[in-house]
Coordinates of C-alpha atoms in Angstrom, one line a residue:
X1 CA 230.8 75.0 -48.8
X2 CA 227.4 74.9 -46.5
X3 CA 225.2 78.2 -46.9
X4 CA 222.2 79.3 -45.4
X5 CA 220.2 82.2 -46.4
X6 CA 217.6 83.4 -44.1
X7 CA 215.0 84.2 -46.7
X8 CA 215.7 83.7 -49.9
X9 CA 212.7 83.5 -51.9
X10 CA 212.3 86.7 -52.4
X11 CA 214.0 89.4 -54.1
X12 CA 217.4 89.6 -52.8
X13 CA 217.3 86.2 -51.1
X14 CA 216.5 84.8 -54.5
X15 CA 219.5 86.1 -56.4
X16 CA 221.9 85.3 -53.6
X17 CA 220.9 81.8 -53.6
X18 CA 221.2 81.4 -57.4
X19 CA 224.9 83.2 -57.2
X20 CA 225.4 80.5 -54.3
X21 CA 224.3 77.3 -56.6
X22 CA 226.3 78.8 -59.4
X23 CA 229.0 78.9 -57.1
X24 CA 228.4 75.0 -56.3
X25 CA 227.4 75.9 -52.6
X26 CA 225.4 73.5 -50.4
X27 CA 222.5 75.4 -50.4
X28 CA 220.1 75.8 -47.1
X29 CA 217.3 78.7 -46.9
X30 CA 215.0 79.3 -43.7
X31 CA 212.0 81.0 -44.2
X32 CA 208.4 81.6 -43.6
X33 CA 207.2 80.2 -46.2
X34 CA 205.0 82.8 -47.7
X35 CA 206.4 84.5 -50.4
X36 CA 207.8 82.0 -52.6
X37 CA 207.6 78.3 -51.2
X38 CA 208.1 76.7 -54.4
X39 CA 211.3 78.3 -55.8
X40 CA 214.6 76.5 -55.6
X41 CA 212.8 72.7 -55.4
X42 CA 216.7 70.9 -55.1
X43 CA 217.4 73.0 -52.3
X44 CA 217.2 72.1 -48.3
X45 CA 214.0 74.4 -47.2
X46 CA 213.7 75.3 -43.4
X47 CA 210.5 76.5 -42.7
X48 CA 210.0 79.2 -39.7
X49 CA 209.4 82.3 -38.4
X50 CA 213.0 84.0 -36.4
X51 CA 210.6 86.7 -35.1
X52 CA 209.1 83.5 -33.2
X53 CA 212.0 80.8 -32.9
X54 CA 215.7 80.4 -34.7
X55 CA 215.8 76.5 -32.7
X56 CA 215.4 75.4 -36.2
X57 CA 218.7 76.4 -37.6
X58 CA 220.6 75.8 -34.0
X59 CA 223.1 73.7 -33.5
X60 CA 223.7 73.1 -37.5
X61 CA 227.3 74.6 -38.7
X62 CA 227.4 76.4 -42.0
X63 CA 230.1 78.3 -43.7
X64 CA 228.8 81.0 -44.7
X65 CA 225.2 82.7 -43.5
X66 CA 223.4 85.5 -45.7
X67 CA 220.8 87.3 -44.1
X68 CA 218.3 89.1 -46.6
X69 CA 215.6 89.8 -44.2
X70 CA 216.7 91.1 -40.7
X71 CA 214.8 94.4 -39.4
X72 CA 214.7 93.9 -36.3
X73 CA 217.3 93.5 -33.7
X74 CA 215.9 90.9 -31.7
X75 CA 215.4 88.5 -34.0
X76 CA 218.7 89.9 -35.5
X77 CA 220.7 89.2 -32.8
X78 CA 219.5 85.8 -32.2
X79 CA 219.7 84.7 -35.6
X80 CA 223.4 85.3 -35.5
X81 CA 224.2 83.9 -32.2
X82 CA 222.2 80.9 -33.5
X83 CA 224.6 80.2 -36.5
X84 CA 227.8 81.5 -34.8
X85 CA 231.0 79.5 -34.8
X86 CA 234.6 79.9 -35.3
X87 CA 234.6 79.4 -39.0
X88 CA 231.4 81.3 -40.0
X89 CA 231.2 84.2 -41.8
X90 CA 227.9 86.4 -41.5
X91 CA 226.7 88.5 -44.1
X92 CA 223.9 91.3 -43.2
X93 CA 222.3 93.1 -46.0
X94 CA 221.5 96.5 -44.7
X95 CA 220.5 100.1 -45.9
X96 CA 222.1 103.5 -46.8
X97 CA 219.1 105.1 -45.0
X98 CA 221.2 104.1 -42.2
X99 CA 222.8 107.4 -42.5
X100 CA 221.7 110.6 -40.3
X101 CA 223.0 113.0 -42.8
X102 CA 222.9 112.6 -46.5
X103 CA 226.1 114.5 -48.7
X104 CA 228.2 114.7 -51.5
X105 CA 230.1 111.2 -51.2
X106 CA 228.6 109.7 -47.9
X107 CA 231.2 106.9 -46.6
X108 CA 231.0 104.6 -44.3
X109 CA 232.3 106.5 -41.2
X110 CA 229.3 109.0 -41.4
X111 CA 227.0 109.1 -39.1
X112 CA 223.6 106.7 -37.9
X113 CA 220.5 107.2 -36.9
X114 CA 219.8 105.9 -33.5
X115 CA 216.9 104.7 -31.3
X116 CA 215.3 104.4 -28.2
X117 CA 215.6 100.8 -26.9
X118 CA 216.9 99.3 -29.8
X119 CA 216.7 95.9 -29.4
X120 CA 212.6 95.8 -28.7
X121 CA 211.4 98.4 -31.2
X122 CA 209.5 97.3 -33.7
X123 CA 209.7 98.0 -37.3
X124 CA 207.8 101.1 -38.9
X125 CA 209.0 103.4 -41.9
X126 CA 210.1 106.0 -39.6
X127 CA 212.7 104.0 -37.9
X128 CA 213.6 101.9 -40.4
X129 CA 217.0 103.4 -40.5
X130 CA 217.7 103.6 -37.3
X131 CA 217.0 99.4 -36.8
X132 CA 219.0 98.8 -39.7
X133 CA 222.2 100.6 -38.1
X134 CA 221.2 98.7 -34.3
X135 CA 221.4 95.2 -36.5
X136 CA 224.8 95.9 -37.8
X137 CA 225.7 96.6 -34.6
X138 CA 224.2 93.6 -32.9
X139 CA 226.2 91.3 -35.6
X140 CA 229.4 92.1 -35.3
X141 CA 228.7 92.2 -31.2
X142 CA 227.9 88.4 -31.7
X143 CA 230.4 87.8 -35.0
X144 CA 233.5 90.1 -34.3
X145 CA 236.1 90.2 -37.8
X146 CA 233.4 87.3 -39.2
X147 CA 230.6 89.7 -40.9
X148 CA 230.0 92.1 -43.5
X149 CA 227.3 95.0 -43.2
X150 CA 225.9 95.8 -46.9
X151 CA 224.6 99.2 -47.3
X152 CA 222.8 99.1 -50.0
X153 CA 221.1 102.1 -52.2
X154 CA 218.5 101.4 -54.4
X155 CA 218.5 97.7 -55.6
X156 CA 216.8 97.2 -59.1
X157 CA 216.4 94.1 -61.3
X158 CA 214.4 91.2 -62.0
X159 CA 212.4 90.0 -59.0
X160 CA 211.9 93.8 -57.5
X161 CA 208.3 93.5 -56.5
X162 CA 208.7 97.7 -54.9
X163 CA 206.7 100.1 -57.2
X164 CA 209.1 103.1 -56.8
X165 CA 211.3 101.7 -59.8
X166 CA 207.9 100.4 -61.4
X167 CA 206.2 103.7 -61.2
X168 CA 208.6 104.8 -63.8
X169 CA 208.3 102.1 -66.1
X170 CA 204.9 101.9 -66.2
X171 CA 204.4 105.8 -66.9
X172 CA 206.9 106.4 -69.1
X173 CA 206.0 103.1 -71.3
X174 CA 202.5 105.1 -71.7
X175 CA 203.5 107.8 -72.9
X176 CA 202.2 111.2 -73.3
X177 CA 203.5 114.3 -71.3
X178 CA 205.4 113.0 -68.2
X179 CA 206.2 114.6 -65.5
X180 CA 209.8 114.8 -64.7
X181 CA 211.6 116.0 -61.3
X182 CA 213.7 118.1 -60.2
X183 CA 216.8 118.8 -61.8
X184 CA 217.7 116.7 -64.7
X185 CA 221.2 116.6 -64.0
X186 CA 221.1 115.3 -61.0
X187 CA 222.6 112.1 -59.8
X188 CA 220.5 108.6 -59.5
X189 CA 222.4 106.0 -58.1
X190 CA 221.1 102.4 -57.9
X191 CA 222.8 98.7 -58.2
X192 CA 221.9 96.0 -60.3
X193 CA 220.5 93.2 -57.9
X194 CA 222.9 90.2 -59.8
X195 CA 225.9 92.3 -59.3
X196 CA 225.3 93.0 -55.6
X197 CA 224.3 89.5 -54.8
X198 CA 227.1 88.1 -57.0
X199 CA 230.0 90.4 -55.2
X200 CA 228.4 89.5 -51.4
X201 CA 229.1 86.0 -52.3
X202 CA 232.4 86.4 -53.4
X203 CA 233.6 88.9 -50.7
X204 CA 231.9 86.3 -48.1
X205 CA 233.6 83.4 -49.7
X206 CA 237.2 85.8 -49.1
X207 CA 236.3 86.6 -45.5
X208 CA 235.9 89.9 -46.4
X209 CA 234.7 91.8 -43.6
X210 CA 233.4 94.9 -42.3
X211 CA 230.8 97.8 -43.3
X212 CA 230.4 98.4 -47.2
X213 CA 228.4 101.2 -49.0
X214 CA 226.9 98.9 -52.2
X215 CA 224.9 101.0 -54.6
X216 CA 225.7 102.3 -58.7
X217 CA 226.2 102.2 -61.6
X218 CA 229.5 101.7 -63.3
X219 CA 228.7 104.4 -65.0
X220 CA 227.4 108.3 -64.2
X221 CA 223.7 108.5 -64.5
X222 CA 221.4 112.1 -64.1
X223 CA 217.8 111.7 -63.7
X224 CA 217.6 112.7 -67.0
X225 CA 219.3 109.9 -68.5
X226 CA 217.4 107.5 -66.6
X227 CA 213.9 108.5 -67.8
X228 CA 215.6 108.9 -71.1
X229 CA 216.7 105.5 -70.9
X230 CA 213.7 104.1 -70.0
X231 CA 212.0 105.6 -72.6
X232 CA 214.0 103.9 -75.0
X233 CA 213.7 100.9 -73.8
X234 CA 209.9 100.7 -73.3
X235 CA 210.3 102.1 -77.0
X236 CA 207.8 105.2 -75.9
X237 CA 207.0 108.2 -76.9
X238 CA 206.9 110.3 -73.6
X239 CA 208.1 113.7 -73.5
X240 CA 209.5 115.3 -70.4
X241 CA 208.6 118.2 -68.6
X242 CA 210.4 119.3 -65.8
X243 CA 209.0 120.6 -62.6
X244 CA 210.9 122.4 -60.3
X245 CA 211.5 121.1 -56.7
X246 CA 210.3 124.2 -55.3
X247 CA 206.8 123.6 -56.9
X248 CA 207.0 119.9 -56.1
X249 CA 207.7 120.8 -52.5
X250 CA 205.2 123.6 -52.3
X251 CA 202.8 121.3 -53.4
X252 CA 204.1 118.8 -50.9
X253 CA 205.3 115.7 -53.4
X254 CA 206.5 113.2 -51.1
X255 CA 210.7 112.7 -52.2
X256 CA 211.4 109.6 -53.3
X257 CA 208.1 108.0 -53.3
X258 CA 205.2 109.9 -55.0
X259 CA 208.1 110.6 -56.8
X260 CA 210.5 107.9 -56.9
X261 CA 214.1 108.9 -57.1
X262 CA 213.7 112.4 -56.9
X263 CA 215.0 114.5 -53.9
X264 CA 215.0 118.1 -53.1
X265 CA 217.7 120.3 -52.0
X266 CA 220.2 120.1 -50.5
X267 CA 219.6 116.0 -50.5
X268 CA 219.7 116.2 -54.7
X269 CA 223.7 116.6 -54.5
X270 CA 224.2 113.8 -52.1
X271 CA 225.4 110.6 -53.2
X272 CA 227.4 107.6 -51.6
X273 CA 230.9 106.5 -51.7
X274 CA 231.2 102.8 -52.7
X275 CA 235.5 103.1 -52.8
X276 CA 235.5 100.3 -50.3
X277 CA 233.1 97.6 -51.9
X278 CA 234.7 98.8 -55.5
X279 CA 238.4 98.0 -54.4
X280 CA 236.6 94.6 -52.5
X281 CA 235.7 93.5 -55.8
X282 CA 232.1 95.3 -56.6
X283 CA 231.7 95.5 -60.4
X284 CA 228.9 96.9 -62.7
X285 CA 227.2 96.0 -65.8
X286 CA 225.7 98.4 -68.3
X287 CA 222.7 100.5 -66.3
X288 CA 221.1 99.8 -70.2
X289 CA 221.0 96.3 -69.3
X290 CA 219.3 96.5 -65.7
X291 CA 216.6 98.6 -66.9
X292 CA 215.5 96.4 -70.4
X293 CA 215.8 92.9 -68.2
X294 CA 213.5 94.6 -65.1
X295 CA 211.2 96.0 -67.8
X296 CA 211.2 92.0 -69.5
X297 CA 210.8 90.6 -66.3
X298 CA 207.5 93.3 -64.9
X299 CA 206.0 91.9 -68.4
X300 CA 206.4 88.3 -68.1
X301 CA 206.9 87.4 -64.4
X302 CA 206.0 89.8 -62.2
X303 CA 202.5 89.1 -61.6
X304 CA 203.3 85.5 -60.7
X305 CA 205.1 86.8 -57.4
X306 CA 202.0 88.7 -55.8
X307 CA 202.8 86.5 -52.9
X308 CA 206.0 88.3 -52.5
X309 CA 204.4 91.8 -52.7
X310 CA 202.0 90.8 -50.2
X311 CA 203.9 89.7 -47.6
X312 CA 206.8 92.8 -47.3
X313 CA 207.6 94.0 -43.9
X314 CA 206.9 97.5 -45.2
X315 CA 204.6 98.6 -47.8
X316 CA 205.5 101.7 -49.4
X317 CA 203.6 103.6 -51.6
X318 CA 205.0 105.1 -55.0
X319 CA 204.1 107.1 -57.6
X320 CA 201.3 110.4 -58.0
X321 CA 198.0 109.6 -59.4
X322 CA 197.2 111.1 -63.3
X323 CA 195.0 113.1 -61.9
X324 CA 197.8 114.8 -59.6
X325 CA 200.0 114.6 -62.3
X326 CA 197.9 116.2 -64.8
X327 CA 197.4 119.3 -62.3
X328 CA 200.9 119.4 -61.5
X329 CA 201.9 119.8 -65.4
X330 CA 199.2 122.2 -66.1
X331 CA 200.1 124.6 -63.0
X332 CA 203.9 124.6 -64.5
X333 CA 202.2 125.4 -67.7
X334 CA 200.5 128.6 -65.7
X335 CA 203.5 129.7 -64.4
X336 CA 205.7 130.0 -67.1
X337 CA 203.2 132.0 -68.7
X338 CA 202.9 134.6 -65.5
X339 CA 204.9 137.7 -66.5
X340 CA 208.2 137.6 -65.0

């Protein structure tokens, strides 16, 4: 079976193309080469920019076509009309901030964001969403019944260069008072990048097809058990203290990136249905097992990729500062002594 990955030295890319070999699959990978250039030496390396030209991978037939790093709905759109055939099948790994509303069990008939002239905006933060749900669209116009949209949550494991998930293990592995969000029952949801990359290769090799909601665990994990987790892993000796979202939002913590994982009401209750990708064959390992292997991997490997973390479309900033946490922490202290 003939793949090609558009990207696939980074993140994602990587562990698609390794679930690919693994697989025995005639690997091809077009990319710019900047993040990675030497990974995956016994494998056919196209390099380009698709943002510039896709005549590189025109006119070449593959089976199967994983797309890792499409933002944009030009370059989208021509990508897949470069590769399209009868036979191929077209896999687009997308986002659950596609959705305009978040709730309790999003599916995937919920809502989009939208924007303004789709196919020429360019990519910032604030529309990052709304792109996302225009490049679904612009696939299956160009690959009708022959692609599957991935939304993914929160992707973690070895090879995740984004600090949100890093901002956790670093503080918690040193200790002390940490400050913990929110409500600690709430729920954290978040897939292991191996088992995502290893079910899109299966479903793709099945012709599975159509729009999936992709995120975890197996299991049911509160924020509490997460930082919990961590801790045990890191083999720490943080203690928690929980601040209430209504002082992190009066004090205007950004969600989910000053403090990573953490959203306020009514967004803490909301959560994403994966029935669909689960009964296409999405499985799970232990959330345990994610968090020790990223936490080997940030020790030994990450700081060979700063390449990678250079080179993101988006850079995104996580985590407070210990100065901001340290005031935070000693204003919660001053209000639980305030007479009630």
């Amino acid at each position: 079976m003939k793949t090609l990955v558009l990207g696939g030295t980074r993140f994602v890319g990587k562990h698609i193309v390794e679930a690919c070999l693994a697989k025995g699959q005639d690997v091809t990978i077009f990319h710019r080469g900047l993040s990675d250039p030497r990974a995956f030496p016994n494998v056919e390396h196209i390099i380009g920019d698709r943002d510039v030209s896709v005549d590189a991978i025109r006119d070449r037939r593959w089976d199967l076509v994983f797309d890792t790093s499409g933002y944009e709905v030009g370059p989208v759109r021509r990508a897949a009309q470069a590769v399209a055939h009868d036979d191929v099948h077209y896999v687009f790994v997308s986002s659950a901030s596609v959705y305009e509303e978040f709730g309790p069990n999003t599916n995937e008939s919920a809502g989009v964001h939208t924007v303004v002239d789709a196919d020429n905006a360019k990519l910032t933060l604030d529309i990052y969403g709304a792109l996302k749900a225009a490049c679904e669209a612009a696939v299956q116009e160009v690959l009708p019944g022959r692609a599957i949209c991935v939304r993914a949550g929160a992707i973690l494991g070895p090879h995740d260069y984004d600090d949100r998930f890093a901002y956790w293990l670093r503080r918690i592995a040193r200790g002390g008072e940490v400050l913990a969000p929110g409500d600690p029952s709430a729920i954290v949801q978040f897939v292991d990048v191996r088992d995502l990359a290893d079910w899109m290769v299966r479903a793709a090799e099945r012709r599975v097809h159509g729009v999936f909601n992709a995120t975890g665990p197996g299991e049911l994990m509160t924020m509490r058990s997460l930082l919990e987790t961590i801790r045990d892993v890191t083999g720490s000796d943080a203690r928690f203290t929980w601040v209430p979202s209504e002082l992190l939002v009066e004090r205007n913590v950004a969600p989910y990136s000053e403090m990573p994982f953490w959203l306020p009401p009514p967004y803490a209750i909301c959560g994403f249905d994966v029935t669909r990708a689960v009964q296409a064959g999405l499985t799970y390992r232990p959330a345990v097992d994610t968090i020790r292997d990223t936490w080997a991997w940030r020790q030994n490997g990450w700081e060979t990729e700063a390449a990678a973390r250079a080179h993101r479309r988006l850079q995104i900033p996580a985590g407070i500062s210990p100065e901001r946490e340290a005031e935070l922490l000693s204003e919660m202290r001053e209000r639980e002594k305030a007479p009630r």
